[in-house]
GROMACS .gro file of N, CA and C in nm:
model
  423
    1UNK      N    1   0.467 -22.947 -13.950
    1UNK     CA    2   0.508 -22.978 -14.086
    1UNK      C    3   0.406 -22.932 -14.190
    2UNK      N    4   0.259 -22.879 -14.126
    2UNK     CA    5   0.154 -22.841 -14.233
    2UNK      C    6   0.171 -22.720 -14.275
    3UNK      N    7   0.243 -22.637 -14.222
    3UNK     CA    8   0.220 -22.516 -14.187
    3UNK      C    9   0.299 -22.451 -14.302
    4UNK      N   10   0.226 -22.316 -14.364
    4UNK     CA   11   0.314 -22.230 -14.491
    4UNK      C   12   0.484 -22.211 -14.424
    5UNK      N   13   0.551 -22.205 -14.508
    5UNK     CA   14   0.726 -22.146 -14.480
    5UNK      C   15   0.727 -22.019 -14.466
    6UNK      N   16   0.634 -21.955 -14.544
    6UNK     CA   17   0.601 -21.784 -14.566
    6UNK      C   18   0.473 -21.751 -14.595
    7UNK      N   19   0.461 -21.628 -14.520
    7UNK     CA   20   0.366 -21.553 -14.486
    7UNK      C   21   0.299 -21.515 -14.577
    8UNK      N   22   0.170 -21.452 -14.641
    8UNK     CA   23   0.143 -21.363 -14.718
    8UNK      C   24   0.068 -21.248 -14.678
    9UNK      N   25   0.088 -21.144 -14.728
    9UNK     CA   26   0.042 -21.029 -14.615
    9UNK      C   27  -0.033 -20.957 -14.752
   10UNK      N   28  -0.133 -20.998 -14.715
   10UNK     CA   29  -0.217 -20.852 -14.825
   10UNK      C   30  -0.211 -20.714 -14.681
   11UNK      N   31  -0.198 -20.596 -14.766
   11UNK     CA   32  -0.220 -20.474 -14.689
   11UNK      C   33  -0.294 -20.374 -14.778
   12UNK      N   34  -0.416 -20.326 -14.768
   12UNK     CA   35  -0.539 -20.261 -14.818
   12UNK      C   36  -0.516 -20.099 -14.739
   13UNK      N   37  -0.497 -19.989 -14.777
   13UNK     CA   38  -0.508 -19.875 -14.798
   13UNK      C   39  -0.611 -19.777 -14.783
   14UNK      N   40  -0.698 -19.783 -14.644
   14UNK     CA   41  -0.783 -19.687 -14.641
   14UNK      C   42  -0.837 -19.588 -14.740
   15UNK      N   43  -0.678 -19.514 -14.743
   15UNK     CA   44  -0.690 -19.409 -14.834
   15UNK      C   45  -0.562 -19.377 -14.902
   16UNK      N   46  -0.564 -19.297 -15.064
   16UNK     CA   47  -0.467 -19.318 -15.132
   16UNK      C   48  -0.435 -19.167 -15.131
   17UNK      N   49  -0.340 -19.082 -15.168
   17UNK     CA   50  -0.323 -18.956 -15.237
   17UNK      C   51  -0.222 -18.987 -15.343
   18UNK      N   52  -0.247 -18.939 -15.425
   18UNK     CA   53  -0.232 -18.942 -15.515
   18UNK      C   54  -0.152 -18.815 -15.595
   19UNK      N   55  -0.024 -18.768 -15.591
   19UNK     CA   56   0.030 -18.632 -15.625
   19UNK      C   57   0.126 -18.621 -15.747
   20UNK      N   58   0.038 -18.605 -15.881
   20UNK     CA   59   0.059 -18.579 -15.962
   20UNK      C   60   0.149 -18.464 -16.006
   21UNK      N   61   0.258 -18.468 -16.036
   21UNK     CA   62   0.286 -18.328 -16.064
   21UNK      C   63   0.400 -18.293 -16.215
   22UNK      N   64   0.432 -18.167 -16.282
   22UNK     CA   65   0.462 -18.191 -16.380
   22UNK      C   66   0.608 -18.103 -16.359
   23UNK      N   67   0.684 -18.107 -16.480
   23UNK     CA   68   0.850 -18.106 -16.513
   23UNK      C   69   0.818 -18.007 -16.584
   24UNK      N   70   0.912 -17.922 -16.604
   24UNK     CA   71   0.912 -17.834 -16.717
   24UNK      C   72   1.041 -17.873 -16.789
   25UNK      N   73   1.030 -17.901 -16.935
   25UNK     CA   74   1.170 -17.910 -17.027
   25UNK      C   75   1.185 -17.880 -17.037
   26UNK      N   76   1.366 -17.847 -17.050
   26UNK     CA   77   1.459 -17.754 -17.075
   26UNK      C   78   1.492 -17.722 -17.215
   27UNK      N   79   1.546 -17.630 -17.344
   27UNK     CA   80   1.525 -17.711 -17.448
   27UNK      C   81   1.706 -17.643 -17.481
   28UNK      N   82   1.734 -17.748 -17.555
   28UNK     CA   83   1.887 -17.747 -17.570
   28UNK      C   84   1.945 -17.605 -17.650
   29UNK      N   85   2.041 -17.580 -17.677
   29UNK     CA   86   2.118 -17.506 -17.728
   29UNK      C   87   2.267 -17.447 -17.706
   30UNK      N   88   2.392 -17.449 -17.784
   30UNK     CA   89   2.506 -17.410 -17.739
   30UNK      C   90   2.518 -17.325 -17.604
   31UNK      N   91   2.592 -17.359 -17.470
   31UNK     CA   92   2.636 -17.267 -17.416
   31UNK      C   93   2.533 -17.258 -17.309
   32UNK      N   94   2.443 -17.351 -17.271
   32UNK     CA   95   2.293 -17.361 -17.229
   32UNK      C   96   2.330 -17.378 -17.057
   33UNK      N   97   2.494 -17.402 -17.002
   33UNK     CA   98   2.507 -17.407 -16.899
   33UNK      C   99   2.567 -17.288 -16.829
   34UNK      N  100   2.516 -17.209 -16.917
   34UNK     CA  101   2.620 -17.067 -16.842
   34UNK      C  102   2.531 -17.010 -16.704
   35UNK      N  103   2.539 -16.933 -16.590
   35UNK     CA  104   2.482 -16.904 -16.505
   35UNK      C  105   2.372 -16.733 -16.561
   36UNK      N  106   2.252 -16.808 -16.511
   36UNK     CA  107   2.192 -16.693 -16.566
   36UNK      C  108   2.081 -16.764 -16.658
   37UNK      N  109   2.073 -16.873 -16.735
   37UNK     CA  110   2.024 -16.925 -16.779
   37UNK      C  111   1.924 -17.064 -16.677
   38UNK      N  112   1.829 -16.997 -16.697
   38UNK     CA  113   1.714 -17.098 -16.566
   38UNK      C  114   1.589 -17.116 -16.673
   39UNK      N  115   1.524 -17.217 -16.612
   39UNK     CA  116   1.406 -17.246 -16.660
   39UNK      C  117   1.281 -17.143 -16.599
   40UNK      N  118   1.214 -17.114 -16.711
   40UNK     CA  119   1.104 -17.014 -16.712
   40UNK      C  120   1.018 -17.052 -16.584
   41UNK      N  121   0.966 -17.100 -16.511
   41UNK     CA  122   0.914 -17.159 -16.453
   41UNK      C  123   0.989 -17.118 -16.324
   42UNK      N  124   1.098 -17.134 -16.298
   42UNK     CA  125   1.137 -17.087 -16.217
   42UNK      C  126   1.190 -16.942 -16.196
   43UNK      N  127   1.211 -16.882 -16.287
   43UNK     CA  128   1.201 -16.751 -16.292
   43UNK      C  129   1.092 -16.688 -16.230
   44UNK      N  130   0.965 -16.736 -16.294
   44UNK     CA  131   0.803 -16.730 -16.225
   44UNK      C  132   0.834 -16.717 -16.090
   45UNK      N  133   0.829 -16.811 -16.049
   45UNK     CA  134   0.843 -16.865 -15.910
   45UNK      C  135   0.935 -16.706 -15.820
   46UNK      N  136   1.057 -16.755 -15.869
   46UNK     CA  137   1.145 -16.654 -15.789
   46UNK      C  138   1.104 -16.513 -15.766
   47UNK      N  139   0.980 -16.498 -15.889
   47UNK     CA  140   0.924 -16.321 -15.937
   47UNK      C  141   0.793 -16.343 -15.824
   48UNK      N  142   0.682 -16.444 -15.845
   48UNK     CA  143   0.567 -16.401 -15.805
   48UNK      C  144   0.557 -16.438 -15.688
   49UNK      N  145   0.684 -16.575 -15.623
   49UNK     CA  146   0.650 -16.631 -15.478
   49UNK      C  147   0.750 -16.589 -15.415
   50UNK      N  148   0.845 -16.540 -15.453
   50UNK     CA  149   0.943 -16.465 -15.351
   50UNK      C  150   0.974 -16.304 -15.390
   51UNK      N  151   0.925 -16.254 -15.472
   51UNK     CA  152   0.927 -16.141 -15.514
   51UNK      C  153   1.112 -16.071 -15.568
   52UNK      N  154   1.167 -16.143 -15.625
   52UNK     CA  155   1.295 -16.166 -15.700
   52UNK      C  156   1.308 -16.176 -15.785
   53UNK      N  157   1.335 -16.116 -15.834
   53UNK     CA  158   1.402 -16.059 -16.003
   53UNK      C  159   1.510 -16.180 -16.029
   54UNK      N  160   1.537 -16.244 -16.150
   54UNK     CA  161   1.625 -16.333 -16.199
   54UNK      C  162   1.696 -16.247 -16.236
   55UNK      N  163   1.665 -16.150 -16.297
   55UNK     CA  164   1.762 -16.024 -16.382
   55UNK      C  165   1.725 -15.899 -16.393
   56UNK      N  166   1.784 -15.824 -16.448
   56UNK     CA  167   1.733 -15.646 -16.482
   56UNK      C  168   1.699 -15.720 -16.622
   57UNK      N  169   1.750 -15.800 -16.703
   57UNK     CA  170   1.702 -15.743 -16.822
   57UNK      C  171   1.693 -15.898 -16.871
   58UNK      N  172   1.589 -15.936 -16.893
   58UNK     CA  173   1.531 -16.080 -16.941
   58UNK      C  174   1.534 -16.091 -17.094
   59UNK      N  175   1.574 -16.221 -17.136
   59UNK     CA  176   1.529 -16.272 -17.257
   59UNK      C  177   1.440 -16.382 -17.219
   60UNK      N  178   1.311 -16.431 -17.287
   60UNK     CA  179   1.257 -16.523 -17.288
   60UNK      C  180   1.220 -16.598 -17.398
   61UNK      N  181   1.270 -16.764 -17.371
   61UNK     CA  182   1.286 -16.849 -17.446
   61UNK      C  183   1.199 -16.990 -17.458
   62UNK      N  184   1.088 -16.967 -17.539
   62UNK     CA  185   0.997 -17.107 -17.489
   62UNK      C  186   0.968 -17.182 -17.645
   63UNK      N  187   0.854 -17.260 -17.601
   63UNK     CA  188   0.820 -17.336 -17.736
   63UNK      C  189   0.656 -17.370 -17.723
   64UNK      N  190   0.613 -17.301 -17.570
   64UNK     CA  191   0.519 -17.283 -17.578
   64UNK      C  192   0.421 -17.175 -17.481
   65UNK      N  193   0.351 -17.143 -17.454
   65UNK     CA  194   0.237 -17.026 -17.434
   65UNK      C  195   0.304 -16.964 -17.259
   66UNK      N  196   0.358 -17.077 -17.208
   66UNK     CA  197   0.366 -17.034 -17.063
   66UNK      C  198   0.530 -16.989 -17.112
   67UNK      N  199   0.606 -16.925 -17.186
   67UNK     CA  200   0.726 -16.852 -17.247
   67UNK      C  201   0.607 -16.732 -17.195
   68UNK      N  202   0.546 -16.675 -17.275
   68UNK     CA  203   0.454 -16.558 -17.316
   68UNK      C  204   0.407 -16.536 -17.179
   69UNK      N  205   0.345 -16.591 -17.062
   69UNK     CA  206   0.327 -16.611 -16.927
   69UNK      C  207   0.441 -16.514 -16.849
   70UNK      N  208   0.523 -16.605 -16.874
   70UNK     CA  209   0.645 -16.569 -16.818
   70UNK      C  210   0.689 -16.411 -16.858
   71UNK      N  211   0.680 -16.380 -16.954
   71UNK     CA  212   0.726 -16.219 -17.007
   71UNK      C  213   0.610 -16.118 -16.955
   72UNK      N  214   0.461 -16.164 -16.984
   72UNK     CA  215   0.369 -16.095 -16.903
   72UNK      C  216   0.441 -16.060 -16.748
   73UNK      N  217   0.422 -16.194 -16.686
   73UNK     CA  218   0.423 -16.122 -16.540
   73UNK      C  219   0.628 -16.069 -16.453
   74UNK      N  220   0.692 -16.061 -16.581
   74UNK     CA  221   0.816 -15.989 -16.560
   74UNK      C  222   0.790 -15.905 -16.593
   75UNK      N  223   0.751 -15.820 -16.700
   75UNK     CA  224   0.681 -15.669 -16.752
   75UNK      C  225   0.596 -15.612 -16.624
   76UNK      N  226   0.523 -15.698 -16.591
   76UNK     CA  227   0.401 -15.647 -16.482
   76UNK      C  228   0.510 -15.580 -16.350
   77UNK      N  229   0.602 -15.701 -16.361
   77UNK     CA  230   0.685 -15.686 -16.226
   77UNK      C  231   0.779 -15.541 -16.203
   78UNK      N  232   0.818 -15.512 -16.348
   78UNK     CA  233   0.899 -15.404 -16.394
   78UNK      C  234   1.005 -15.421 -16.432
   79UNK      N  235   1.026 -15.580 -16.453
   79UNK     CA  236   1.133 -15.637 -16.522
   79UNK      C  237   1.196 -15.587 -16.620
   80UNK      N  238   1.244 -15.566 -16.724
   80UNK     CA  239   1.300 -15.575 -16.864
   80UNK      C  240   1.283 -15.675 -16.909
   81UNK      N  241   1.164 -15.716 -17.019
   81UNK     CA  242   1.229 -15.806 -17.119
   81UNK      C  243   1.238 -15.755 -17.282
   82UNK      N  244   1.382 -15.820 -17.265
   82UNK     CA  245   1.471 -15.741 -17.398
   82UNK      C  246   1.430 -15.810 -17.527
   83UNK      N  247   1.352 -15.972 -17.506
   83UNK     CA  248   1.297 -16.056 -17.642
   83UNK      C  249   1.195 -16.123 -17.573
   84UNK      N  250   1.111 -16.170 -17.660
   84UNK     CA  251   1.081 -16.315 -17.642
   84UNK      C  252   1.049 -16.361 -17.822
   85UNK      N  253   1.124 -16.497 -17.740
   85UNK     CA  254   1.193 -16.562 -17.920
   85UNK      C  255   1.091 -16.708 -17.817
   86UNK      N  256   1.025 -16.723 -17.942
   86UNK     CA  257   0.908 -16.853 -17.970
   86UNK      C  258   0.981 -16.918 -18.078
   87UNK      N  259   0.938 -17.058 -18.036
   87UNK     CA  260   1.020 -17.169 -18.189
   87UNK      C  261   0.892 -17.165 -18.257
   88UNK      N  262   0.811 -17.158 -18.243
   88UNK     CA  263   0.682 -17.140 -18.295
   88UNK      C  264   0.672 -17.090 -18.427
   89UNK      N  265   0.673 -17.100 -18.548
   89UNK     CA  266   0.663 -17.032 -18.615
   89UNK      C  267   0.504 -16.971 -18.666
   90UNK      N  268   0.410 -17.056 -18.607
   90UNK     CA  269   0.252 -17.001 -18.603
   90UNK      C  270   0.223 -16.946 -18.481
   91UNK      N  271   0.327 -16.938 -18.397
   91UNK     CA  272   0.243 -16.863 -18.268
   91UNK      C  273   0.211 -16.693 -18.309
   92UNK      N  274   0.089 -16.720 -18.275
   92UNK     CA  275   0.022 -16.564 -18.278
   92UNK      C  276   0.126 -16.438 -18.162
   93UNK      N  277   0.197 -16.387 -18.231
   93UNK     CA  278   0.267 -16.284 -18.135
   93UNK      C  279   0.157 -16.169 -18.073
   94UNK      N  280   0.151 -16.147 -17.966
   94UNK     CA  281   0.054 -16.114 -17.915
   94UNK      C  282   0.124 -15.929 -17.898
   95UNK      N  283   0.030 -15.846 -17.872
   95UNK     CA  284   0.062 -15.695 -17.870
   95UNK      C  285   0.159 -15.703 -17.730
   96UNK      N  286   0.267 -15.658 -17.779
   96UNK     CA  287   0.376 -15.652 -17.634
   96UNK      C  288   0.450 -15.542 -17.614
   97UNK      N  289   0.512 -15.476 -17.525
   97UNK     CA  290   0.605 -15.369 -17.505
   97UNK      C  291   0.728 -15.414 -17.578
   98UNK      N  292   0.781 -15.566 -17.618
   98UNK     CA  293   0.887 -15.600 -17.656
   98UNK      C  294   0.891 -15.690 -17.735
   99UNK      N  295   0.977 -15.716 -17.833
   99UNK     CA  296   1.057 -15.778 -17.970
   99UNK      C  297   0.977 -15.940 -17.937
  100UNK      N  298   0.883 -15.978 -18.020
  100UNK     CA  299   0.817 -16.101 -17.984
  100UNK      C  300   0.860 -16.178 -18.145
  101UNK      N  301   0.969 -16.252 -18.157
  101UNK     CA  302   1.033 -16.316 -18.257
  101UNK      C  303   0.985 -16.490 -18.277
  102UNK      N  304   0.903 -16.492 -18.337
  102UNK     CA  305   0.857 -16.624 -18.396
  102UNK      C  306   0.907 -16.695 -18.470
  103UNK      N  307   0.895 -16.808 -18.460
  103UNK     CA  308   0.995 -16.923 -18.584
  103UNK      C  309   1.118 -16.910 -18.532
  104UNK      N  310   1.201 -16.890 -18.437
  104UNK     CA  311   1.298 -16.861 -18.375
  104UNK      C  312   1.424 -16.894 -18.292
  105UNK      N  313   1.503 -16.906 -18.250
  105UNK     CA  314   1.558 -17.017 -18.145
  105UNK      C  315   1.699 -16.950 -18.111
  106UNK      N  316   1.715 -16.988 -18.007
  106UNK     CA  317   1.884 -16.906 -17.926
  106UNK      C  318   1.988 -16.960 -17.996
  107UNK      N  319   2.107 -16.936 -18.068
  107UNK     CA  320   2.187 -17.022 -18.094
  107UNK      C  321   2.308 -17.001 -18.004
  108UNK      N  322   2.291 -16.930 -17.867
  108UNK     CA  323   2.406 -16.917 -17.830
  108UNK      C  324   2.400 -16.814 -17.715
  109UNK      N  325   2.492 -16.796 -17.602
  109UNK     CA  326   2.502 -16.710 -17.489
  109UNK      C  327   2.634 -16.686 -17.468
  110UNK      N  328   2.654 -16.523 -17.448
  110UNK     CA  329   2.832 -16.508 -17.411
  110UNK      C  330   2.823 -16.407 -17.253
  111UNK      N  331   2.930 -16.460 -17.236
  111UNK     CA  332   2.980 -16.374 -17.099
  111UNK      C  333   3.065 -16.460 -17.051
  112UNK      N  334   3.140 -16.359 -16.958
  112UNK     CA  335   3.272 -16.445 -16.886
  112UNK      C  336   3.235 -16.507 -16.727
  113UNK      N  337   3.144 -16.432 -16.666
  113UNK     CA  338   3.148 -16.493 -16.544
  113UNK      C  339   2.948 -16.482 -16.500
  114UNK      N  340   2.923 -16.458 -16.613
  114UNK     CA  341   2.743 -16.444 -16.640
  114UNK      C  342   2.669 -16.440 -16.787
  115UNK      N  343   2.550 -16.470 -16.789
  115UNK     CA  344   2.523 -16.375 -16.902
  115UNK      C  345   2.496 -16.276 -16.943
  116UNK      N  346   2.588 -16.212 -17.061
  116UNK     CA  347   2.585 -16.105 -17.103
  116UNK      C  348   2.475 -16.073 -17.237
  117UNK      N  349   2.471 -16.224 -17.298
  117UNK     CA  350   2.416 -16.168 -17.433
  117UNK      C  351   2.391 -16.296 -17.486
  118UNK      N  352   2.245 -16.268 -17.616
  118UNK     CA  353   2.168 -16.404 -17.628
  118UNK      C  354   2.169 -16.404 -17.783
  119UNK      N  355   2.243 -16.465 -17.842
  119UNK     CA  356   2.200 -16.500 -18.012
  119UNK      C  357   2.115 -16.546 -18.003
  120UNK      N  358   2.053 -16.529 -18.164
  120UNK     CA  359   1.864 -16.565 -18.163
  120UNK      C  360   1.919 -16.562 -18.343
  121UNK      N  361   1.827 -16.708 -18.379
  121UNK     CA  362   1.852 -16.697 -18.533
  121UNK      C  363   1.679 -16.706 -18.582
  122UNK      N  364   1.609 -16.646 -18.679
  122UNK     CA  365   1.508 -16.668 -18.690
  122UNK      C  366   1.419 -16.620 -18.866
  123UNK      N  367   1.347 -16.621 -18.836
  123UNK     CA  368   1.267 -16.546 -18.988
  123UNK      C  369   1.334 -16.440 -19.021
  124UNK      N  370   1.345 -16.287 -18.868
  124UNK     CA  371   1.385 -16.198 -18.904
  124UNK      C  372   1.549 -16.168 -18.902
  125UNK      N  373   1.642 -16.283 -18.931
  125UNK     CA  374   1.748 -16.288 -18.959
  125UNK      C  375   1.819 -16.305 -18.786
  126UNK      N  376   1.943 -16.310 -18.807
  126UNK     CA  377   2.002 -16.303 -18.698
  126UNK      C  378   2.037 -16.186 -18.560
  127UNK      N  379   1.993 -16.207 -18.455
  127UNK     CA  380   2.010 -16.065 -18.403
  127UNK      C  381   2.058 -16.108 -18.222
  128UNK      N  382   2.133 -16.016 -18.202
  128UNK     CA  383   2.197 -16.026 -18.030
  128UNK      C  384   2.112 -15.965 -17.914
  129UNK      N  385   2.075 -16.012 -17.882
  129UNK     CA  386   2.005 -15.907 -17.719
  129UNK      C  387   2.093 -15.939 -17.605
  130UNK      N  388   2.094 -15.824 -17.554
  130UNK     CA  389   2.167 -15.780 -17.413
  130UNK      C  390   2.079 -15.840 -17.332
  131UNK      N  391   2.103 -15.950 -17.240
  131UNK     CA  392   2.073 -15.975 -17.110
  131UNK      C  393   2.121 -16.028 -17.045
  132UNK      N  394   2.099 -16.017 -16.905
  132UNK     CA  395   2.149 -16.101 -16.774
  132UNK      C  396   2.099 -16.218 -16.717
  133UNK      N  397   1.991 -16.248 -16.772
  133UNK     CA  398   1.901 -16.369 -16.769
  133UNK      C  399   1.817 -16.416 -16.882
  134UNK      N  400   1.850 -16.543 -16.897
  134UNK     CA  401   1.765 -16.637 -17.010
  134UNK      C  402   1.652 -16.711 -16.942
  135UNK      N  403   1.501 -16.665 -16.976
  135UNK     CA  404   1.413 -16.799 -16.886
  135UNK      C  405   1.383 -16.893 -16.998
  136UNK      N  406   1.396 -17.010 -17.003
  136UNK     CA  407   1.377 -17.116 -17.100
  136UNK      C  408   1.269 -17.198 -17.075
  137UNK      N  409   1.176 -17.235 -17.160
  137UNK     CA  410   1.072 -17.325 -17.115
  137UNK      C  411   1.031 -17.439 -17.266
  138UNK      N  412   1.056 -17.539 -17.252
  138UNK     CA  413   1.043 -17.649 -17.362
  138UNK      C  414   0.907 -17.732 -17.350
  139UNK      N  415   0.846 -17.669 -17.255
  139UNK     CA  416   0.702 -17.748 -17.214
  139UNK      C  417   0.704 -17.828 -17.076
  140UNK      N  418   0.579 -17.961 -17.057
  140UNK     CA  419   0.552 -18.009 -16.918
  140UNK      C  420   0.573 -18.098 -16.942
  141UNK      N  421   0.648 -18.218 -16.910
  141UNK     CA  422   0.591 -18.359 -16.908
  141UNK      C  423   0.539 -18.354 -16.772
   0.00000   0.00000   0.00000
């Protein structure tokens, strides 16, 4: 009759690991579910760890520095990229083989069974690029 009803169990942990790891955001815009449209990050991935092209002809879409990442090592690869549109309107556009559009943002993607093509509204007015792939990157949480 002295005796606890329930147990209490402390359990102490030698050792912990601890595996931190981060998200990349997606960042919204009309039409944002069409095929062809992936996050920058994984584009990376598919280019530098499996050696796979997302597309012949890239647009890249970020809001911050690893967008610019991403177009480097598709150029390196022999990719095409046809833009890269920064929301940034202070990002320093850096010397590039291609159309580096600041203050910027997609308003839109057409194609019937892919993508064909990327509206972009920005400082330098409105303009269409031809591509088969959108890499998008909105940052890490």
């Amino acid at each position: 009759p002295d005796l606890p009803r329930e147990c209490f169990w402390r359990i102490v942990a030698r050792r912990a690991v601890l595996c931190a790891g981060a998200i990349e955001r997606p960042l919204a815009f009309p039409d944002n579910d069409r095929p062809g449209v992936m996050l920058a990050g994984a584009v990376r991935a598919y280019l530098n760890h499996w050696g796979v092209a997302a597309g012949r002809r890239v647009v890249v879409y970020g809001s911050n520095d690893d967008a610019h990442r991403t177009a480097r090592d598709l150029h390196a690869a022999g990719v095409a990229v046809a833009a890269l549109v920064d929301t940034r309107a202070e990002a320093a556009p850096a010397e590039a083989a291609w159309p580096v559009l600041t203050g910027a943002r997609v308003t839109g993607t057409r194609g019937r069974l892919g993508l064909d093509r990327v509206s972009v509204e920005g400082l330098q007015g409105k303009q269409d690029f031809e591509a088969d792939c959108l890499a998008v990157s909105g940052g890490w949480s």
